PDB file of C-alpha atoms in Angstrom:
ATOM      1  CA  MET A 299      63.170  23.727  24.126  1.00 63.00           C
ATOM      2  CA  ARG A 300      60.868  21.292  25.477  1.00 70.00           C
ATOM      3  CA  ARG A 301      58.522  22.154  28.252  1.00 69.00           C
ATOM      4  CA  PRO A 302      58.685  20.130  31.363  1.00 68.00           C
ATOM      5  CA  SER A 303      55.842  17.648  31.374  1.00 68.00           C
ATOM      6  CA  THR A 304      53.453  17.700  34.249  1.00 69.00           C
ATOM      7  CA  PRO A 305      51.852  14.477  35.287  1.00 68.00           C
ATOM      8  CA  LEU A 306      48.200  14.293  34.303  1.00 70.00           C
ATOM      9  CA  ALA A 307      45.802  14.440  37.220  1.00 71.00           C
ATOM     10  CA  ARG A 308      43.684  11.350  37.567  1.00 74.00           C
ATOM     11  CA  PRO A 309      39.956  11.942  37.733  1.00 73.00           C
ATOM     12  CA  GLN A 310      38.584  11.454  41.223  1.00 75.00           C
ATOM     13  CA  LEU A 311      35.359   9.654  41.922  1.00 70.00           C
ATOM     14  CA  GLU A 312      32.973  11.637  44.079  1.00 72.00           C
ATOM     15  CA  LEU A 313      30.156   9.787  45.866  1.00 67.00           C
ATOM     16  CA  PHE A 314      28.376  12.749  47.435  1.00 71.00           C
ATOM     17  CA  PRO A 315      25.606  13.068  44.766  1.00 81.00           C
ATOM     18  CA  PHE A 316      24.903   9.325  44.945  1.00 81.00           C
ATOM     19  CA  LEU A 317      24.717   9.354  48.747  1.00 82.00           C
ATOM     20  CA  SER A 318      22.349  12.320  48.801  1.00 85.00           C
ATOM     21  CA  VAL A 319      19.981  10.584  46.359  1.00 86.00           C
ATOM     22  CA  LEU A 320      20.189   7.394  48.434  1.00 89.00           C
ATOM     23  CA  ALA A 321      19.425   9.310  51.646  1.00 90.00           C
ATOM     24  CA  CYS A 322      16.372  10.959  50.043  1.00 89.00           C
ATOM     25  CA  THR A 323      15.094   7.592  48.799  1.00 93.00           C
ATOM     26  CA  ILE A 324      15.486   5.984  52.228  1.00 95.00           C
ATOM     27  CA  GLY A 325      13.737   8.938  53.859  1.00 93.00           C
ATOM     28  CA  SER A 326      10.821   8.674  51.439  1.00 94.00           C
ATOM     29  CA  LEU A 327      10.487   4.935  52.098  1.00 95.00           C
ATOM     30  CA  ILE A 328      10.497   5.481  55.862  1.00 96.00           C
ATOM     31  CA  LEU A 329       7.766   8.104  55.517  1.00 94.00           C
ATOM     32  CA  LEU A 330       5.706   5.722  53.376  1.00 94.00           C
ATOM     33  CA  ILE A 331       6.088   2.908  55.934  1.00 94.00           C
ATOM     34  CA  VAL A 332       5.034   5.184  58.793  1.00 92.00           C
ATOM     35  CA  VAL A 333       1.914   6.368  56.939  1.00 89.00           C
ATOM     36  CA  ILE A 334       0.848   2.834  55.986  1.00 88.00           C
ATOM     37  CA  ALA A 335       1.479   1.525  59.513  1.00 85.00           C
ATOM     38  CA  ALA A 336      -0.584   4.358  60.998  1.00 81.00           C
ATOM     39  CA  GLN A 337      -3.497   3.495  58.714  1.00 78.00           C
ATOM     40  CA  MET A 338      -3.273  -0.204  59.555  1.00 75.00           C
ATOM     41  CA  LEU A 339      -3.320   0.468  63.296  1.00 73.00           C
ATOM     42  CA  ASP A 340      -6.566   2.409  63.036  1.00 66.00           C
ATOM     43  CA  SER A 341      -8.907   0.098  64.983  1.00 57.00           C
ATOM     44  CA  ASP A 342     -12.120   1.946  64.076  1.00 60.00           C
ATOM     45  CA  ARG A 343     -12.158   0.549  60.574  1.00 62.00           C
ATOM     46  CA  GLU A 344     -15.589   0.129  59.036  1.00 63.00           C
ATOM     47  CA  VAL A 345     -16.167  -2.425  56.317  1.00 63.00           C
ATOM     48  CA  ALA A 346     -19.112  -2.482  53.947  1.00 64.00           C
ATOM     49  CA  ILE A 347     -20.032  -5.779  52.360  1.00 64.00           C
ATOM     50  CA  VAL A 348     -21.584  -5.276  48.958  1.00 61.00           C
ATOM     51  CA  ALA A 349     -22.473  -7.978  46.443  1.00 61.00           C
ATOM     52  CA  ARG A 350     -20.764  -7.013  43.197  1.00 61.00           C
ATOM     53  CA  LEU A 351     -21.617  -8.012  39.677  1.00 59.00           C
ATOM     54  CA  GLU A 352     -19.136  -9.348  37.179  1.00 58.00           C
ATOM     55  CA  ALA A 353     -18.775  -7.234  34.052  1.00 56.00           C
ATOM     56  CA  GLY A 354     -21.482  -7.939  31.517  1.00 51.00           C
ATOM     57  CA  ARG A 355     -23.575 -10.139  33.807  1.00 55.00           C
ATOM     58  CA  THR A 356     -26.796  -9.327  35.587  1.00 50.00           C
ATOM     59  CA  GLN A 357     -27.513 -10.476  39.100  1.00 63.00           C
ATOM     60  CA  GLN A 358     -30.654 -12.539  39.448  1.00 75.00           C
ATOM     61  CA  LYS A 359     -30.516 -13.177  43.204  1.00 80.00           C
ATOM     62  CA  VAL A 360     -30.830 -10.849  46.178  1.00 83.00           C
ATOM     63  CA  PRO A 361     -28.140 -11.206  48.856  1.00 86.00           C
ATOM     64  CA  ARG A 362     -29.047 -11.619  52.541  1.00 88.00           C
ATOM     65  CA  TYR A 363     -26.300 -10.980  55.099  1.00 90.00           C
ATOM     66  CA  ILE A 364     -25.162 -12.628  58.331  1.00 91.00           C
ATOM     67  CA  GLU A 365     -22.095 -12.079  60.507  1.00 91.00           C
ATOM     68  CA  ILE A 366     -20.574 -15.088  62.263  1.00 92.00           C
ATOM     69  CA  ARG A 367     -18.786 -14.354  65.549  1.00 91.00           C
ATOM     70  CA  GLY A 368     -17.465 -16.584  68.297  1.00 88.00           C
ATOM     71  CA  ASP A 369     -20.529 -16.125  70.504  1.00 89.00           C
ATOM     72  CA  GLY A 370     -23.188 -16.405  67.805  1.00 90.00           C
ATOM     73  CA  VAL A 371     -24.599 -15.073  64.552  1.00 91.00           C
ATOM     74  CA  VAL A 372     -25.767 -11.526  63.794  1.00 91.00           C
ATOM     75  CA  ILE A 373     -28.399 -11.112  61.076  1.00 89.00           C
ATOM     76  CA  HIS A 374     -28.084  -7.902  59.046  1.00 86.00           C
ATOM     77  CA  PRO A 375     -29.675  -5.441  58.566  1.00 80.00           C
ATOM     78  CA  GLY A 376     -31.223  -4.899  61.952  1.00 82.00           C
ATOM     79  CA  GLU A 377     -28.400  -6.625  63.835  1.00 84.00           C
ATOM     80  CA  VAL A 378     -30.529  -9.423  65.310  1.00 89.00           C
ATOM     81  CA  PHE A 379     -28.255 -11.602  67.475  1.00 89.00           C
ATOM     82  CA  VAL A 380     -28.664 -15.387  67.672  1.00 88.00           C
ATOM     83  CA  SER A 381     -26.681 -17.147  70.400  1.00 87.00           C
ATOM     84  CA  VAL A 382     -24.659 -20.295  69.744  1.00 86.00           C
ATOM     85  CA  LEU A 383     -27.073 -22.188  71.988  1.00 86.00           C
ATOM     86  CA  ASN A 384     -30.094 -21.216  69.846  1.00 82.00           C
ATOM     87  CA  LEU A 385     -28.658 -21.699  66.354  1.00 82.00           C
ATOM     88  CA  ASP A 386     -30.757 -24.679  65.311  1.00 80.00           C
ATOM     89  CA  ASP A 387     -33.768 -23.912  67.506  1.00 84.00           C
ATOM     90  CA  ALA A 388     -36.918 -23.860  65.337  1.00 83.00           C
ATOM     91  CA  LYS A 389     -37.922 -20.425  66.688  1.00 87.00           C
ATOM     92  CA  SER A 390     -34.518 -18.770  66.323  1.00 87.00           C
ATOM     93  CA  PRO A 391     -34.254 -15.821  63.925  1.00 90.00           C
ATOM     94  CA  LEU A 392     -31.502 -17.656  62.015  1.00 89.00           C
ATOM     95  CA  VAL A 393     -33.713 -20.672  61.289  1.00 89.00           C
ATOM     96  CA  GLN A 394     -36.551 -18.320  60.307  1.00 91.00           C
ATOM     97  CA  LEU A 395     -34.186 -16.492  57.937  1.00 90.00           C
ATOM     98  CA  LEU A 396     -33.040 -19.785  56.429  1.00 90.00           C
ATOM     99  CA  ASP A 397     -36.693 -20.832  56.008  1.00 90.00           C
ATOM    100  CA  GLU A 398     -37.409 -17.587  54.117  1.00 91.00           C
ATOM    101  CA  ILE A 399     -34.377 -17.975  51.873  1.00 90.00           C
ATOM    102  CA  GLU A 400     -35.144 -21.657  51.268  1.00 89.00           C
ATOM    103  CA  GLN A 401     -38.626 -20.742  50.033  1.00 90.00           C
ATOM    104  CA  ARG A 402     -37.115 -18.146  47.674  1.00 88.00           C
ATOM    105  CA  ARG A 403     -34.019 -20.159  46.784  1.00 85.00           C
ATOM    106  CA  ASP A 404     -34.197 -19.061  43.142  1.00 85.00           C
ATOM    107  CA  SER A 405     -34.204 -15.356  43.998  1.00 85.00           C
ATOM    108  CA  GLU A 406     -32.125 -15.073  47.215  1.00 87.00           C
ATOM    109  CA  TYR A 407     -28.790 -16.260  48.562  1.00 88.00           C
ATOM    110  CA  LEU A 408     -26.762 -15.766  51.747  1.00 89.00           C
ATOM    111  CA  ILE A 409     -23.495 -13.906  52.313  1.00 89.00           C
ATOM    112  CA  ALA A 410     -21.642 -14.639  55.575  1.00 90.00           C
ATOM    113  CA  ALA A 411     -18.992 -12.335  57.052  1.00 91.00           C
ATOM    114  CA  VAL A 412     -16.793 -14.584  59.203  1.00 92.00           C
ATOM    115  CA  ARG A 413     -14.742 -13.174  62.073  1.00 91.00           C
ATOM    116  CA  PRO A 414     -11.628 -15.056  63.283  1.00 91.00           C
ATOM    117  CA  SER A 415     -13.395 -16.002  66.515  1.00 90.00           C
ATOM    118  CA  GLY A 416     -16.285 -17.465  64.508  1.00 89.00           C
ATOM    119  CA  VAL A 417     -14.375 -19.815  62.216  1.00 89.00           C
ATOM    120  CA  SER A 418     -15.319 -22.932  64.188  1.00 89.00           C
ATOM    121  CA  LEU A 419     -18.956 -21.797  64.386  1.00 90.00           C
ATOM    122  CA  PHE A 420     -18.948 -21.159  60.631  1.00 90.00           C
ATOM    123  CA  ASP A 421     -18.675 -24.898  59.988  1.00 90.00           C
ATOM    124  CA  ALA A 422     -21.896 -25.543  61.927  1.00 88.00           C
ATOM    125  CA  VAL A 423     -23.737 -22.663  60.246  1.00 89.00           C
ATOM    126  CA  ARG A 424     -22.490 -23.733  56.837  1.00 90.00           C
ATOM    127  CA  THR A 425     -23.841 -27.242  57.452  1.00 89.00           C
ATOM    128  CA  LEU A 426     -27.262 -25.772  58.311  1.00 88.00           C
ATOM    129  CA  ILE A 427     -27.235 -23.695  55.127  1.00 88.00           C
ATOM    130  CA  GLU A 428     -25.991 -26.397  52.767  1.00 88.00           C
ATOM    131  CA  ARG A 429     -28.521 -28.914  54.123  1.00 89.00           C
ATOM    132  CA  ARG A 430     -31.213 -26.613  52.735  1.00 88.00           C
ATOM    133  CA  GLU A 431     -29.361 -26.217  49.413  1.00 87.00           C
ATOM    134  CA  ILE A 432     -29.114 -22.439  49.797  1.00 88.00           C
ATOM    135  CA  ASP A 433     -26.392 -20.666  47.815  1.00 88.00           C
ATOM    136  CA  LEU A 434     -23.727 -19.273  50.139  1.00 88.00           C
ATOM    137  CA  GLY A 435     -20.934 -16.766  49.781  1.00 87.00           C
ATOM    138  CA  PHE A 436     -18.565 -15.937  52.634  1.00 87.00           C
ATOM    139  CA  GLU A 437     -15.847 -13.425  53.389  1.00 88.00           C
ATOM    140  CA  PRO A 438     -13.379 -13.409  56.309  1.00 89.00           C
ATOM    141  CA  ILE A 439     -13.221 -10.069  58.136  1.00 87.00           C
ATOM    142  CA  ASP A 440     -10.989  -8.854  60.952  1.00 86.00           C
ATOM    143  CA  GLU A 441     -12.204  -9.034  64.537  1.00 85.00           C
ATOM    144  CA  THR A 442     -11.874  -5.271  65.097  1.00 84.00           C
ATOM    145  CA  TRP A 443     -13.626  -4.102  61.936  1.00 82.00           C
ATOM    146  CA  GLN A 444     -17.100  -2.687  62.223  1.00 82.00           C
ATOM    147  CA  LEU A 445     -19.458  -4.249  59.687  1.00 80.00           C
ATOM    148  CA  ARG A 446     -21.870  -2.057  57.749  1.00 78.00           C
ATOM    149  CA  VAL A 447     -24.462  -3.501  55.384  1.00 77.00           C
ATOM    150  CA  GLU A 448     -25.613  -1.025  52.771  1.00 68.00           C
ATOM    151  CA  ALA A 449     -29.213   0.139  53.067  1.00 54.00           C
ATOM    152  CA  GLY A 450     -31.393  -1.344  50.392  1.00 50.00           C
ATOM    153  CA  ALA A 451     -29.112  -4.344  50.043  1.00 46.00           C
ATOM    154  CA  GLU A 452     -32.148  -6.596  49.660  1.00 47.00           C
ATOM    155  CA  ALA A 453     -33.478  -4.838  46.570  1.00 42.00           C
ATOM    156  CA  LEU A 454     -32.785  -6.403  43.205  1.00 40.00           C
ATOM    157  CA  PRO A 455     -30.664  -4.174  40.972  1.00 40.00           C
ATOM    158  CA  ASN A 456     -32.301  -2.981  37.781  1.00 38.00           C
ATOM    159  CA  SER A 457     -31.478  -5.260  34.875  1.00 37.00           C
ATOM    160  CA  PRO A 458     -30.520  -3.497  31.619  1.00 37.00           C
TER     161      PRO A 458
END
């Protein structure tokens, strides 16, 4: 006698393991976004500008630092402020700094940190610098960042 045949049960697709993995992934991404956003909103950010060497090369020039803002130029270290009105005055600290660098053109150069409010002023300062044929490097920095120039930034690094 033959046994009555029972219909074979079709396998069922279960999505619960996939959905739990997806929910964990989304949760991890949300946590990552919150942490990064919290770090970006930190307005007390301090930035250090340091002249770096390329691998295998020695630096022959000493960097001098200025910060260009909307209301004037700050000479670092010492944070000497020069107003927009006194930029090209012969007695201004900026012109004196440019005179010093021009005399030591082979051993010094200028690095300018440019704030968003100082972009238009940067063109005028850059013209002053390039007229004297002084080497210039510049870096845009955010308006809210606090600038810190490393102590001893004027000293030449030891050459190997």
